[in-house]
Amino acid sequence: MFSYLTSQSQRFNIQLLQEAAYRELIQHLDRIEGSTVIALDEAMIGPFTLVTKPKLFAERAIRIVTLKPDLVFPKDIRNIVYILRPRVSIMDQLLQNKGVLNSFSRIDELSWSFLPLDADVVTMEIPNAYRDVSIDGDTSSLYQVAIGLVQLQRLYGRIPKIYGKGVQAQRVWNHAKNLGMEEKALYNGDKGAIDQLILLDRGIDLLSPLATQLTYEGLIDEFYGIRQNKLSLPAELFPSDKTSEGRRPDEYLPQTSEKKTILMHSGEQLYAELRNKNFNEVTKLLARKAREIHTQMHATSQDKTVQEIKSFVENILPQLMAQKKSTSEHTAIAGLIHEQVNATTFADDLAAEQDFMVCADIDKPSAFIEDKIARKADIRNVLRLICLQCAAASGLKDKLLIHYKREVAQVYGIEMLLTFSNLEMAGLLHPQTDSRAYAVLRKSLHLTVEDNVEVDPKDISYVHSFYAPLTARLVELSLKPLGWQTLKSQINNLHGPTFEDFQAQLIGIGGRQAGSMVSECSLLHVPRVVLVCFVGGCTFAEIAALRFLADQEDNNVEFLIATTKIINKNTFLDSLLSA
C-alpha cells in the first residue's frame, strides 16, 4: 500500500507494522453494518494517513468528517463512529456525566502504538508526550511506549539486549518488561530481527531539541512544518504546476487550490537524496541535478534510430519529466529557506546559540538576550535562548534566573511567570549544579567540532554545522566494542539512571534450535539492527545523524528509529508554553 515503506534492510520490514494496523482497522469496520459516518478527531487524521488511504472508506461508502462541536449528522445514517485520541477530557466519566454514555452501542480500542513514518522511522504521533509527563503528571504515554515495544517484538521477535538512559526511559522499560513477561511467545525460540534496543529519555538532552537544525529536512520542518510526510505550501509558489483543486487520492479532507501538498518521504527519490544533507550542500546538489536533466532532455537524436527515439519517448522521457518537476519543487522550497537563513535575525540567533554551545559567557546575563527582551522580540525565541543557556551551563545561578524572570515579566507581562514555572517543571530551567555535565561531556564526547565539514561530512556534527546531538553521539559511541560499558562511567553525571538488561531465551519453552548456530554464523557479516527509541520526541537532525552513522560501512549497522513524535525547537517549546 505504501511503497516507500519497503526497506533495503536484510533483517526487518517496517511494512509489517502498517499491515498489522491496517488489518485491525478492517476488523473493526467489518463489524459495522449499514450506512456509516466516521467522525474523526483531528488528532487522528495524521495516524490514519500513515495506516491507510481514503480509498478504503470510499469503497465501503463510509463518509469521513472532522469532529467539531456543532457537527450535525444526516438522519438517514444508521451508524455514527467516533474515532478519538484517548484524552482524559473526553473519556468515560465525562460521557457519563453528560448522560450520553449509554447511547453508544459499543466502545472499542484501536491498539495502535508505533506507526510507520518511513522505512526506518516509526512514530506514536503523541505531540505533547514530554509535557504530559513532566508538567501534567500524566504518564500514560510512557505506558503506551511500553506497549509499542511489546508490539514490535510480537512482529519482529525478542530483542536480546537493552540499554538506556534517563528516568522515563527506565520507567518505559520496566513497563515493557512486565508486559513482555505476560507473553511467553516473545521468548520462544531464537532472538528476532532486532539485535538491541537503546532507550533514551528526552530529558537527558534538552539542548538538541532547542538547537536550530541545519539539515534540509530539519529546516523545512522548523520553518513550514512537515506533517506525516507532507508539506503544505501556497500553490502560488509553484506557478508551473497545474495542480487541480479537490482531494488528492491520499488526502482525507478536500484541499483548496490555494495550497499545494508535497510528499516528503524516501519514496520521493530526490528528497531522499537531499533531506539529510546540510543545507549548504543542498543548493549545489539541486543545481547539478538540473544540469543533468537538461543535458539528458536535450541530447541530440541525430545518431539514434527510430526505435531508440521511440523507447526514449515512452520510457525515459516520462521519468525525466517527473525528475524535472521534483527538482523544480525542491528548488522553490530551497529558495524559500535560503531567504530565511540569510536574514540577519537568523544569523544572529544562530551565532548566539552556538556561543552557548561552546560555553562562552554562560554564567552571566547574555547581552544578546537582554537586547531581544528590550525590543520585545518573539517571546518563544527569547525563552528558547534562555533555556539553551541553562542547558549549556547545566543550570542557571539563582541570581541570573531571577534576573531573566524579572526582565521578561516587566516587558511581556506578569503572566509570563507561569510560563517560567512550566519550563522549570519540564527541566528546561533549573538551578546550576556542580557537575557541569554539558561542559564536561562537550569535551569528553566531542559534542562540538570546530573544523567540521558541512559538504561531504565526516562527523555527525554537520547536522547543526558544528554541534553533535548528545543523543546521537551516545548511540555512535555505543556501537564501538564495549561501547556501552565504557559510556556508563562517562554519562553518570547526566540526570537519571543508566541501565542495561538482557532478555534471555527460556530454554524448554522455545529453546535454542539445533540449526541456530549455523544461522548465526551465516549472519556474521549482516548489519546488526539497533532500535533507538526516543521517549519524549526527537528531531529530524537527530534522525539525520543516525542515518549518517548507518551509511558508514565500518559501523555495519542499521537503525530503526522510534519516537513519540517528531519535534523541532518551535513545536517542542509550544507544547510546554501553553496553559
CSV table of N, CA and C in Angstrom, one decimal, residues 100-164:
chain,number,residue,atom,x,y,z
A,100,VAL,N,-24.7,10.6,28.0
A,100,VAL,CA,-24.7,10.0,26.7
A,100,VAL,C,-23.9,8.7,26.6
A,101,LEU,N,-23.4,8.2,27.7
A,101,LEU,CA,-22.5,7.0,27.6
A,101,LEU,C,-23.3,5.8,27.2
A,102,ASN,N,-24.6,5.7,27.6
A,102,ASN,CA,-25.4,4.6,27.3
A,102,ASN,C,-25.9,4.7,25.8
A,103,SER,N,-25.7,5.8,25.1
A,103,SER,CA,-26.1,5.9,23.7
A,103,SER,C,-25.2,5.2,22.8
A,104,PHE,N,-24.0,4.8,23.3
A,104,PHE,CA,-23.1,4.1,22.4
A,104,PHE,C,-23.4,2.6,22.5
A,105,SER,N,-23.5,2.0,21.3
A,105,SER,CA,-23.7,0.5,21.3
A,105,SER,C,-22.4,-0.2,21.6
A,106,ARG,N,-21.3,0.4,21.3
A,106,ARG,CA,-20.0,-0.3,21.6
A,106,ARG,C,-18.9,0.7,21.7
A,107,ILE,N,-18.0,0.5,22.6
A,107,ILE,CA,-16.8,1.3,22.7
A,107,ILE,C,-15.6,0.3,22.6
A,108,ASP,N,-14.8,0.5,21.5
A,108,ASP,CA,-13.7,-0.4,21.2
A,108,ASP,C,-12.4,0.4,21.3
A,109,GLU,N,-11.3,-0.3,21.1
A,109,GLU,CA,-10.0,0.3,21.1
A,109,GLU,C,-9.2,-0.1,19.8
A,110,LEU,N,-8.6,0.9,19.2
A,110,LEU,CA,-7.6,0.6,18.2
A,110,LEU,C,-6.3,0.6,18.9
A,111,SER,N,-5.7,-0.6,18.9
A,111,SER,CA,-4.4,-0.8,19.7
A,111,SER,C,-3.2,-0.4,18.9
A,112,TRP,N,-3.3,0.8,18.3
A,112,TRP,CA,-2.2,1.3,17.5
A,112,TRP,C,-1.2,2.0,18.5
A,113,SER,N,0.1,1.7,18.3
A,113,SER,CA,1.1,2.4,19.1
A,113,SER,C,2.1,3.0,18.2
A,114,PHE,N,3.2,2.3,17.8
A,114,PHE,CA,4.1,2.9,16.8
A,114,PHE,C,3.5,2.7,15.5
A,115,LEU,N,3.5,3.8,14.7
A,115,LEU,CA,3.0,3.7,13.3
A,115,LEU,C,4.2,4.1,12.3
A,116,PRO,N,4.2,3.5,11.2
A,116,PRO,CA,5.4,3.7,10.3
A,116,PRO,C,5.3,5.0,9.6
A,117,LEU,N,6.4,5.8,9.8
A,117,LEU,CA,6.5,7.1,9.1
A,117,LEU,C,7.4,7.0,7.9
A,118,ASP,N,8.4,6.1,8.0
A,118,ASP,CA,9.2,5.9,6.8
A,118,ASP,C,9.8,4.5,7.0
A,119,ALA,N,10.7,4.1,6.1
A,119,ALA,CA,11.2,2.7,6.1
A,119,ALA,C,12.1,2.5,7.3
A,120,ASP,N,12.5,3.5,8.0
A,120,ASP,CA,13.4,3.4,9.2
A,120,ASP,C,12.9,4.2,10.3
A,121,VAL,N,11.7,4.7,10.3
A,121,VAL,CA,11.2,5.6,11.4
A,121,VAL,C,9.8,5.2,11.7
A,122,VAL,N,9.5,5.0,13.0
A,122,VAL,CA,8.1,4.8,13.5
A,122,VAL,C,7.8,5.8,14.5
A,123,THR,N,6.6,6.2,14.6
A,123,THR,CA,6.2,7.3,15.5
A,123,THR,C,4.8,7.0,16.2
A,124,MET,N,4.6,7.5,17.4
A,124,MET,CA,3.3,7.3,18.0
A,124,MET,C,2.4,8.5,17.8
A,125,GLU,N,2.9,9.6,17.2
A,125,GLU,CA,2.2,10.8,16.9
A,125,GLU,C,1.5,11.4,18.2
A,126,ILE,N,2.2,11.3,19.3
A,126,ILE,CA,1.7,12.0,20.5
A,126,ILE,C,2.5,13.3,20.7
A,127,PRO,N,1.9,14.4,20.3
A,127,PRO,CA,2.6,15.7,20.2
A,127,PRO,C,3.1,16.2,21.6
A,128,ASN,N,2.4,15.9,22.7
A,128,ASN,CA,2.8,16.5,24.0
A,128,ASN,C,3.3,15.5,25.0
A,129,ALA,N,3.9,14.4,24.5
A,129,ALA,CA,4.4,13.4,25.4
A,129,ALA,C,5.3,13.9,26.5
A,130,TYR,N,6.2,14.8,26.1
A,130,TYR,CA,7.2,15.3,27.2
A,130,TYR,C,6.5,16.1,28.2
A,131,ARG,N,5.6,17.0,27.7
A,131,ARG,CA,4.8,17.9,28.6
A,131,ARG,C,3.9,17.1,29.5
A,132,ASP,N,3.2,16.1,28.9
A,132,ASP,CA,2.3,15.3,29.7
A,132,ASP,C,2.9,14.7,30.9
A,133,VAL,N,4.1,14.2,30.8
A,133,VAL,CA,4.8,13.6,31.9
A,133,VAL,C,5.4,14.6,32.8
A,134,SER,N,6.2,15.5,32.3
A,134,SER,CA,6.9,16.4,33.1
A,134,SER,C,6.1,17.5,33.8
A,135,ILE,N,5.1,18.0,33.1
A,135,ILE,CA,4.3,19.2,33.7
A,135,ILE,C,3.0,18.7,34.2
A,136,ASP,N,2.3,17.9,33.4
A,136,ASP,CA,0.9,17.5,33.8
A,136,ASP,C,0.8,16.2,34.7
A,137,GLY,N,2.0,15.5,34.8
A,137,GLY,CA,2.0,14.3,35.6
A,137,GLY,C,1.2,13.2,35.0
A,138,ASP,N,0.9,13.2,33.7
A,138,ASP,CA,0.2,12.2,33.0
A,138,ASP,C,1.2,11.2,32.4
A,139,THR,N,1.4,10.0,32.9
A,139,THR,CA,2.4,9.1,32.5
A,139,THR,C,1.8,8.1,31.5
A,140,SER,N,0.6,8.3,31.0
A,140,SER,CA,0.0,7.3,30.1
A,140,SER,C,0.8,7.1,28.8
A,141,SER,N,1.5,8.1,28.4
A,141,SER,CA,2.4,8.0,27.2
A,141,SER,C,3.5,7.0,27.4
A,142,LEU,N,4.0,6.9,28.6
A,142,LEU,CA,5.1,6.0,28.9
A,142,LEU,C,4.6,4.6,28.8
A,143,TYR,N,3.4,4.3,29.3
A,143,TYR,CA,2.8,3.0,29.2
A,143,TYR,C,2.6,2.7,27.8
A,144,GLN,N,2.1,3.7,27.0
A,144,GLN,CA,1.9,3.4,25.5
A,144,GLN,C,3.1,3.1,24.8
A,145,VAL,N,4.3,3.7,25.1
A,145,VAL,CA,5.5,3.4,24.5
A,145,VAL,C,5.9,1.9,24.9
A,146,ALA,N,5.7,1.6,26.1
A,146,ALA,CA,6.0,0.2,26.5
A,146,ALA,C,5.2,-0.8,25.7
A,147,ILE,N,3.9,-0.5,25.6
A,147,ILE,CA,3.0,-1.4,24.8
A,147,ILE,C,3.5,-1.5,23.3
A,148,GLY,N,4.0,-0.3,22.8
A,148,GLY,CA,4.5,-0.3,21.5
A,148,GLY,C,5.8,-1.2,21.3
A,149,LEU,N,6.6,-1.2,22.3
A,149,LEU,CA,7.8,-2.0,22.3
A,149,LEU,C,7.5,-3.5,22.3
A,150,VAL,N,6.4,-3.9,23.1
A,150,VAL,CA,6.0,-5.2,23.1
A,150,VAL,C,5.4,-5.6,21.7
A,151,GLN,N,4.6,-4.7,21.1
A,151,GLN,CA,4.0,-5.0,19.8
A,151,GLN,C,5.1,-5.2,18.8
A,152,LEU,N,6.2,-4.4,18.8
A,152,LEU,CA,7.3,-4.5,17.9
A,152,LEU,C,7.9,-5.9,18.0
A,153,GLN,N,8.0,-6.4,19.3
A,153,GLN,CA,8.6,-7.7,19.5
A,153,GLN,C,7.7,-8.8,19.0
A,154,ARG,N,6.4,-8.6,19.1
A,154,ARG,CA,5.5,-9.6,18.5
A,154,ARG,C,5.7,-9.7,17.0
A,155,LEU,N,6.0,-8.6,16.4
A,155,LEU,CA,6.2,-8.6,14.9
A,155,LEU,C,7.6,-9.1,14.5
A,156,TYR,N,8.6,-8.6,15.2
A,156,TYR,CA,10.0,-8.8,14.8
A,156,TYR,C,10.8,-9.7,15.7
A,157,GLY,N,10.2,-10.2,16.8
A,157,GLY,CA,10.9,-11.1,17.7
A,157,GLY,C,11.5,-10.4,18.9
A,158,ARG,N,12.0,-11.3,19.8
A,158,ARG,CA,12.6,-10.8,21.0
A,158,ARG,C,13.9,-10.0,20.8
A,159,ILE,N,14.0,-8.9,21.5
A,159,ILE,CA,15.2,-8.0,21.5
A,159,ILE,C,16.1,-8.5,22.6
A,160,PRO,N,17.3,-9.0,22.4
A,160,PRO,CA,18.1,-9.6,23.4
A,160,PRO,C,18.8,-8.6,24.4
A,161,LYS,N,19.2,-7.5,23.8
A,161,LYS,CA,20.0,-6.5,24.6
A,161,LYS,C,19.3,-5.2,24.7
A,162,ILE,N,19.2,-4.7,25.9
A,162,ILE,CA,18.6,-3.4,26.1
A,162,ILE,C,19.5,-2.5,26.9
A,163,TYR,N,19.7,-1.3,26.4
A,163,TYR,CA,20.5,-0.2,27.1
A,163,TYR,C,19.6,1.0,27.1
A,164,GLY,N,19.8,1.8,28.2
A,164,GLY,CA,19.0,3.0,28.3
A,164,GLY,C,19.6,4.0,29.2
